[in-house]
mmCIF file of N, CA and C in Angstrom:
data_model
loop_
_atom_site.group_PDB
_atom_site.id
_atom_site.type_symbol
_atom_site.label_atom_id
_atom_site.label_comp_id
_atom_site.label_asym_id
_atom_site.label_seq_id
_atom_site.Cartn_x
_atom_site.Cartn_y
_atom_site.Cartn_z
ATOM 1 N N MET A 2 217.158 -22.982 -18.007
ATOM 2 C CA MET A 2 217.168 -23.298 -19.410
ATOM 3 C C MET A 2 218.084 -22.331 -20.173
ATOM 4 N N TYR A 3 217.915 -21.035 -19.938
ATOM 5 C CA TYR A 3 218.748 -20.056 -20.633
ATOM 6 C C TYR A 3 220.183 -20.105 -20.119
ATOM 7 N N ARG A 4 220.337 -20.299 -18.827
ATOM 8 C CA ARG A 4 221.692 -20.387 -18.260
ATOM 9 C C ARG A 4 222.393 -21.646 -18.744
ATOM 10 N N HIS A 5 221.653 -22.720 -18.929
ATOM 11 C CA HIS A 5 222.246 -23.967 -19.411
ATOM 12 C C HIS A 5 222.801 -23.782 -20.827
ATOM 13 N N LYS A 6 222.018 -23.161 -21.685
ATOM 14 C CA LYS A 6 222.476 -22.916 -23.053
ATOM 15 C C LYS A 6 223.700 -21.998 -23.052
ATOM 16 N N LEU A 7 223.675 -20.968 -22.212
ATOM 17 C CA LEU A 7 224.830 -20.078 -22.110
ATOM 18 C C LEU A 7 226.045 -20.846 -21.587
ATOM 19 N N ALA A 8 225.837 -21.736 -20.637
ATOM 20 C CA ALA A 8 226.943 -22.536 -20.095
ATOM 21 C C ALA A 8 227.564 -23.419 -21.178
ATOM 22 N N GLU A 9 226.759 -23.928 -22.078
ATOM 23 C CA GLU A 9 227.296 -24.727 -23.190
ATOM 24 C C GLU A 9 228.205 -23.877 -24.075
ATOM 25 N N ILE A 10 227.766 -22.674 -24.365
ATOM 26 C CA ILE A 10 228.587 -21.762 -25.173
ATOM 27 C C ILE A 10 229.859 -21.397 -24.413
ATOM 28 N N MET A 11 229.732 -21.137 -23.122
ATOM 29 C CA MET A 11 230.899 -20.812 -22.295
ATOM 30 C C MET A 11 231.910 -21.954 -22.325
ATOM 31 N N GLY A 12 231.423 -23.175 -22.302
ATOM 32 C CA GLY A 12 232.308 -24.337 -22.360
ATOM 33 C C GLY A 12 233.084 -24.396 -23.660
ATOM 34 N N ARG A 13 232.413 -24.125 -24.768
ATOM 35 C CA ARG A 13 233.100 -24.113 -26.067
ATOM 36 C C ARG A 13 234.141 -22.989 -26.121
ATOM 37 N N ILE A 14 233.796 -21.848 -25.554
ATOM 38 C CA ILE A 14 234.753 -20.735 -25.536
ATOM 39 C C ILE A 14 235.970 -21.098 -24.693
ATOM 40 N N ALA A 15 235.746 -21.680 -23.536
ATOM 41 C CA ALA A 15 236.870 -22.094 -22.686
ATOM 42 C C ALA A 15 237.732 -23.130 -23.388
ATOM 43 N N TYR A 16 237.096 -24.069 -24.066
ATOM 44 C CA TYR A 16 237.833 -25.112 -24.780
ATOM 45 C C TYR A 16 238.773 -24.501 -25.818
ATOM 46 N N HIS A 17 238.286 -23.528 -26.559
ATOM 47 C CA HIS A 17 239.092 -22.940 -27.627
ATOM 48 C C HIS A 17 240.078 -21.890 -27.135
ATOM 49 N N THR A 18 239.682 -21.066 -26.188
ATOM 50 C CA THR A 18 240.554 -19.952 -25.807
ATOM 51 C C THR A 18 241.634 -20.347 -24.818
ATOM 52 N N PHE A 19 241.445 -21.423 -24.088
ATOM 53 C CA PHE A 19 242.446 -21.822 -23.111
ATOM 54 C C PHE A 19 243.199 -23.074 -23.542
ATOM 55 N N ALA A 20 243.145 -23.377 -24.830
ATOM 56 C CA ALA A 20 243.902 -24.500 -25.379
ATOM 57 C C ALA A 20 245.348 -24.067 -25.620
ATOM 58 N N ILE A 21 246.193 -25.025 -25.902
ATOM 59 C CA ILE A 21 247.597 -24.716 -26.172
ATOM 60 C C ILE A 21 247.713 -23.861 -27.427
ATOM 61 N N GLN A 22 246.968 -24.232 -28.464
ATOM 62 C CA GLN A 22 246.978 -23.438 -29.691
ATOM 63 C C GLN A 22 245.714 -22.599 -29.725
ATOM 64 N N LEU A 23 245.880 -21.309 -29.892
ATOM 65 C CA LEU A 23 244.737 -20.402 -29.934
ATOM 66 C C LEU A 23 243.885 -20.668 -31.169
ATOM 67 N N PRO A 24 242.591 -20.400 -31.068
ATOM 68 C CA PRO A 24 241.715 -20.597 -32.218
ATOM 69 C C PRO A 24 241.984 -19.572 -33.308
ATOM 70 N N ASP A 25 241.611 -19.921 -34.525
ATOM 71 C CA ASP A 25 241.749 -18.943 -35.597
ATOM 72 C C ASP A 25 240.603 -17.935 -35.512
ATOM 73 N N TYR A 26 240.724 -16.904 -36.307
ATOM 74 C CA TYR A 26 239.767 -15.797 -36.253
ATOM 75 C C TYR A 26 238.348 -16.256 -36.589
ATOM 76 N N THR A 27 238.211 -17.178 -37.501
ATOM 77 C CA THR A 27 236.892 -17.693 -37.878
ATOM 78 C C THR A 27 236.212 -18.358 -36.691
ATOM 79 N N THR A 28 236.941 -19.104 -35.914
ATOM 80 C CA THR A 28 236.389 -19.754 -34.729
ATOM 81 C C THR A 28 235.924 -18.719 -33.719
ATOM 82 N N VAL A 29 236.730 -17.686 -33.511
ATOM 83 C CA VAL A 29 236.360 -16.618 -32.577
ATOM 84 C C VAL A 29 235.083 -15.932 -33.050
ATOM 85 N N LEU A 30 235.001 -15.637 -34.333
ATOM 86 C CA LEU A 30 233.795 -15.002 -34.870
ATOM 87 C C LEU A 30 232.572 -15.896 -34.703
ATOM 88 N N ASN A 31 232.729 -17.186 -34.937
ATOM 89 C CA ASN A 31 231.612 -18.116 -34.775
ATOM 90 C C ASN A 31 231.152 -18.185 -33.327
ATOM 91 N N LEU A 32 232.090 -18.212 -32.395
ATOM 92 C CA LEU A 32 231.731 -18.226 -30.976
ATOM 93 C C LEU A 32 231.031 -16.932 -30.586
ATOM 94 N N ASP A 33 231.520 -15.826 -31.104
ATOM 95 C CA ASP A 33 230.883 -14.546 -30.816
ATOM 96 C C ASP A 33 229.473 -14.497 -31.401
ATOM 97 N N ARG A 34 229.300 -15.060 -32.585
ATOM 98 C CA ARG A 34 227.958 -15.125 -33.188
ATOM 99 C C ARG A 34 227.009 -15.973 -32.338
ATOM 100 N N GLU A 35 227.531 -17.049 -31.770
ATOM 101 C CA GLU A 35 226.711 -17.874 -30.880
ATOM 102 C C GLU A 35 226.233 -17.060 -29.678
ATOM 103 N N LEU A 36 227.142 -16.277 -29.115
ATOM 104 C CA LEU A 36 226.763 -15.431 -27.983
ATOM 105 C C LEU A 36 225.707 -14.408 -28.376
ATOM 106 N N LEU A 37 225.881 -13.792 -29.522
ATOM 107 C CA LEU A 37 224.911 -12.805 -29.981
ATOM 108 C C LEU A 37 223.554 -13.448 -30.270
ATOM 109 N N ALA A 38 223.569 -14.629 -30.865
ATOM 110 C CA ALA A 38 222.317 -15.332 -31.163
ATOM 111 C C ALA A 38 221.598 -15.709 -29.867
ATOM 112 N N TRP A 39 222.357 -16.151 -28.871
ATOM 113 C CA TRP A 39 221.761 -16.494 -27.574
ATOM 114 C C TRP A 39 221.079 -15.271 -26.977
ATOM 115 N N ARG A 40 221.781 -14.152 -26.977
ATOM 116 C CA ARG A 40 221.222 -12.915 -26.434
ATOM 117 C C ARG A 40 219.963 -12.494 -27.187
ATOM 118 N N ASP A 41 220.004 -12.585 -28.507
ATOM 119 C CA ASP A 41 218.871 -12.150 -29.324
ATOM 120 C C ASP A 41 217.654 -13.060 -29.181
ATOM 121 N N ALA A 42 217.854 -14.290 -28.712
ATOM 122 C CA ALA A 42 216.746 -15.237 -28.565
ATOM 123 C C ALA A 42 216.072 -15.156 -27.183
ATOM 124 N N LEU A 43 216.584 -14.313 -26.301
ATOM 125 C CA LEU A 43 215.986 -14.194 -24.968
ATOM 126 C C LEU A 43 214.569 -13.631 -25.063
ATOM 127 N N PRO A 44 213.694 -14.070 -24.161
ATOM 128 C CA PRO A 44 212.340 -13.502 -24.141
ATOM 129 C C PRO A 44 212.396 -12.044 -23.669
ATOM 130 N N PRO A 45 211.350 -11.280 -23.952
ATOM 131 C CA PRO A 45 211.357 -9.844 -23.638
ATOM 132 C C PRO A 45 211.685 -9.509 -22.178
ATOM 133 N N PHE A 46 211.274 -10.350 -21.240
ATOM 134 C CA PHE A 46 211.534 -10.032 -19.829
ATOM 135 C C PHE A 46 212.967 -10.320 -19.409
ATOM 136 N N PHE A 47 213.765 -10.956 -20.282
ATOM 137 C CA PHE A 47 215.177 -11.197 -20.001
ATOM 138 C C PHE A 47 216.119 -10.392 -20.907
ATOM 139 N N THR A 48 215.586 -9.647 -21.855
ATOM 140 C CA THR A 48 216.473 -8.916 -22.755
ATOM 141 C C THR A 48 217.331 -7.926 -21.972
ATOM 142 N N MET A 49 218.486 -7.626 -22.520
ATOM 143 C CA MET A 49 219.439 -6.775 -21.807
ATOM 144 C C MET A 49 219.223 -5.297 -22.087
ATOM 145 N N ASP A 50 218.669 -4.987 -23.234
ATOM 146 C CA ASP A 50 218.382 -3.595 -23.592
ATOM 147 C C ASP A 50 216.875 -3.375 -23.543
ATOM 148 N N ASN A 51 216.454 -2.494 -22.678
ATOM 149 C CA ASN A 51 215.031 -2.163 -22.524
ATOM 150 C C ASN A 51 214.148 -3.396 -22.296
ATOM 151 N N PRO A 52 214.397 -4.139 -21.220
ATOM 152 C CA PRO A 52 213.597 -5.334 -20.960
ATOM 153 C C PRO A 52 212.159 -4.990 -20.587
ATOM 154 N N ASP A 53 211.280 -5.942 -20.794
ATOM 155 C CA ASP A 53 209.896 -5.806 -20.367
ATOM 156 C C ASP A 53 209.862 -6.096 -18.865
ATOM 157 N N THR A 54 209.658 -5.062 -18.074
ATOM 158 C CA THR A 54 209.660 -5.206 -16.611
ATOM 159 C C THR A 54 208.250 -5.280 -16.039
ATOM 160 N N SER A 55 207.259 -5.453 -16.884
ATOM 161 C CA SER A 55 205.872 -5.464 -16.414
ATOM 162 C C SER A 55 205.566 -6.642 -15.491
ATOM 163 N N LEU A 56 206.344 -7.695 -15.572
ATOM 164 C CA LEU A 56 206.118 -8.868 -14.718
ATOM 165 C C LEU A 56 206.927 -8.828 -13.422
ATOM 166 N N ASP A 57 207.820 -7.873 -13.295
ATOM 167 C CA ASP A 57 208.721 -7.827 -12.144
ATOM 168 C C ASP A 57 207.990 -7.679 -10.807
ATOM 169 N N LYS A 58 206.919 -6.948 -10.793
ATOM 170 C CA LYS A 58 206.196 -6.732 -9.533
ATOM 171 C C LYS A 58 205.630 -8.049 -8.995
ATOM 172 N N ASP A 59 205.048 -8.849 -9.871
ATOM 173 C CA ASP A 59 204.471 -10.133 -9.453
ATOM 174 C C ASP A 59 205.509 -11.243 -9.363
ATOM 175 N N HIS A 60 206.620 -11.075 -10.059
ATOM 176 C CA HIS A 60 207.686 -12.092 -10.080
ATOM 177 C C HIS A 60 209.031 -11.405 -9.830
ATOM 178 N N PRO A 61 209.313 -11.028 -8.586
ATOM 179 C CA PRO A 61 210.526 -10.240 -8.298
ATOM 180 C C PRO A 61 211.833 -10.957 -8.648
ATOM 181 N N TYR A 62 211.795 -12.270 -8.748
ATOM 182 C CA TYR A 62 213.008 -13.013 -9.094
ATOM 183 C C TYR A 62 213.464 -12.723 -10.528
ATOM 184 N N LEU A 63 212.565 -12.239 -11.385
ATOM 185 C CA LEU A 63 212.947 -11.933 -12.764
ATOM 186 C C LEU A 63 214.022 -10.851 -12.828
ATOM 187 N N PHE A 64 213.935 -9.882 -11.942
ATOM 188 C CA PHE A 64 214.942 -8.815 -11.897
ATOM 189 C C PHE A 64 216.332 -9.411 -11.662
ATOM 190 N N VAL A 65 216.425 -10.277 -10.677
ATOM 191 C CA VAL A 65 217.716 -10.896 -10.339
ATOM 192 C C VAL A 65 218.187 -11.794 -11.477
ATOM 193 N N GLN A 66 217.289 -12.619 -11.990
ATOM 194 C CA GLN A 66 217.664 -13.532 -13.068
ATOM 195 C C GLN A 66 218.118 -12.774 -14.318
ATOM 196 N N ARG A 67 217.426 -11.704 -14.641
ATOM 197 C CA ARG A 67 217.778 -10.888 -15.812
ATOM 198 C C ARG A 67 219.198 -10.338 -15.669
ATOM 199 N N HIS A 68 219.505 -9.819 -14.500
ATOM 200 C CA HIS A 68 220.839 -9.244 -14.293
ATOM 201 C C HIS A 68 221.919 -10.319 -14.195
ATOM 202 N N LEU A 69 221.580 -11.452 -13.649
ATOM 203 C CA LEU A 69 222.536 -12.560 -13.599
ATOM 204 C C LEU A 69 222.886 -13.027 -15.010
ATOM 205 N N LEU A 70 221.882 -13.202 -15.850
ATOM 206 C CA LEU A 70 222.135 -13.609 -17.235
ATOM 207 C C LEU A 70 222.979 -12.563 -17.965
ATOM 208 N N ALA A 71 222.658 -11.300 -17.750
ATOM 209 C CA ALA A 71 223.421 -10.231 -18.402
ATOM 210 C C ALA A 71 224.878 -10.248 -17.946
ATOM 211 N N CYS A 72 225.106 -10.394 -16.656
ATOM 212 C CA CYS A 72 226.485 -10.432 -16.132
ATOM 213 C C CYS A 72 227.265 -11.598 -16.714
ATOM 214 N N GLU A 73 226.650 -12.762 -16.762
ATOM 215 C CA GLU A 73 227.324 -13.939 -17.309
ATOM 216 C C GLU A 73 227.625 -13.756 -18.789
ATOM 217 N N TRP A 74 226.656 -13.195 -19.515
ATOM 218 C CA TRP A 74 226.843 -12.991 -20.949
ATOM 219 C C TRP A 74 227.975 -11.993 -21.206
ATOM 220 N N TYR A 75 227.960 -10.854 -20.523
ATOM 221 C CA TYR A 75 229.007 -9.857 -20.725
ATOM 222 C C TYR A 75 230.379 -10.402 -20.298
ATOM 223 N N TYR A 76 230.419 -11.110 -19.190
ATOM 224 C CA TYR A 76 231.684 -11.702 -18.735
ATOM 225 C C TYR A 76 232.237 -12.654 -19.794
ATOM 226 N N THR A 77 231.365 -13.488 -20.358
ATOM 227 C CA THR A 77 231.790 -14.457 -21.358
ATOM 228 C C THR A 77 232.290 -13.762 -22.619
ATOM 229 N N ARG A 78 231.575 -12.770 -23.045
ATOM 230 C CA ARG A 78 231.976 -12.058 -24.269
ATOM 231 C C ARG A 78 233.291 -11.308 -24.057
ATOM 232 N N ILE A 79 233.444 -10.685 -22.913
ATOM 233 C CA ILE A 79 234.698 -9.993 -22.601
ATOM 234 C C ILE A 79 235.846 -10.990 -22.526
ATOM 235 N N THR A 80 235.607 -12.120 -21.900
ATOM 236 C CA THR A 80 236.647 -13.144 -21.787
ATOM 237 C C THR A 80 237.101 -13.605 -23.166
ATOM 238 N N LEU A 81 236.159 -13.889 -24.037
ATOM 239 C CA LEU A 81 236.498 -14.335 -25.391
ATOM 240 C C LEU A 81 237.320 -13.277 -26.119
ATOM 241 N N ASN A 82 236.840 -12.074 -26.132
ATOM 242 C CA ASN A 82 237.498 -11.034 -26.915
ATOM 243 C C ASN A 82 238.763 -10.490 -26.263
ATOM 244 N N ARG A 83 238.800 -10.391 -24.958
ATOM 245 C CA ARG A 83 239.995 -9.888 -24.284
ATOM 246 C C ARG A 83 241.155 -10.862 -24.446
ATOM 247 N N TYR A 84 240.897 -12.118 -24.240
ATOM 248 C CA TYR A 84 241.961 -13.114 -24.324
ATOM 249 C C TYR A 84 242.536 -13.168 -25.737
ATOM 250 N N ILE A 85 241.677 -13.217 -26.710
ATOM 251 C CA ILE A 85 242.138 -13.306 -28.085
ATOM 252 C C ILE A 85 242.835 -12.018 -28.514
ATOM 253 N N THR A 86 242.257 -10.877 -28.182
ATOM 254 C CA THR A 86 242.843 -9.589 -28.566
ATOM 255 C C THR A 86 244.227 -9.414 -27.974
ATOM 256 N N SER A 87 244.402 -9.801 -26.725
ATOM 257 C CA SER A 87 245.714 -9.643 -26.099
ATOM 258 C C SER A 87 246.763 -10.501 -26.791
ATOM 259 N N HIS A 88 246.380 -11.671 -27.276
ATOM 260 C CA HIS A 88 247.336 -12.518 -27.979
ATOM 261 C C HIS A 88 247.590 -12.044 -29.408
ATOM 262 N N TRP A 89 246.601 -11.442 -30.035
ATOM 263 C CA TRP A 89 246.825 -10.893 -31.364
ATOM 264 C C TRP A 89 247.843 -9.752 -31.292
ATOM 265 N N LYS A 90 247.740 -8.954 -30.248
ATOM 266 C CA LYS A 90 248.678 -7.834 -30.104
ATOM 267 C C LYS A 90 250.112 -8.344 -29.956
ATOM 268 N N LYS A 91 250.266 -9.518 -29.350
ATOM 269 C CA LYS A 91 251.588 -10.092 -29.155
ATOM 270 C C LYS A 91 252.038 -10.907 -30.368
ATOM 271 N N GLY A 92 251.153 -11.037 -31.370
ATOM 272 C CA GLY A 92 251.500 -11.781 -32.565
ATOM 273 C C GLY A 92 251.406 -13.285 -32.389
ATOM 274 N N LYS A 93 250.651 -13.743 -31.381
ATOM 275 C CA LYS A 93 250.555 -15.181 -31.117
ATOM 276 C C LYS A 93 249.286 -15.830 -31.657
ATOM 277 N N ALA A 94 248.328 -15.045 -32.061
ATOM 278 C CA ALA A 94 247.049 -15.596 -32.491
ATOM 279 C C ALA A 94 247.099 -16.001 -33.968
ATOM 280 N N ASN A 95 246.250 -16.953 -34.306
ATOM 281 C CA ASN A 95 246.162 -17.439 -35.688
ATOM 282 C C ASN A 95 245.073 -16.664 -36.418
ATOM 283 N N VAL A 96 245.459 -15.620 -37.098
ATOM 284 C CA VAL A 96 244.473 -14.786 -37.814
ATOM 285 C C VAL A 96 244.407 -15.246 -39.253
#
């Protein structure tokens, strides 16, 4: 469920960042806000900062799932910002 929602956001980011014309700054900010909102809506046992690990002993898969979600989220955020930032430096982005 959480990975599906993240995948939807990833799809929108790919659509905008790998298009012929780069997105404007407002679009990038909106996509970044979506990522932040997704992260902030995670339940305590999936949060990236100080997660609730009290269930990990009885449900060891939570550890793996938590780190998988974090890796995907960080990768997506880096991809969005790295791609856009590199084009802004070259003067190609629509700011």
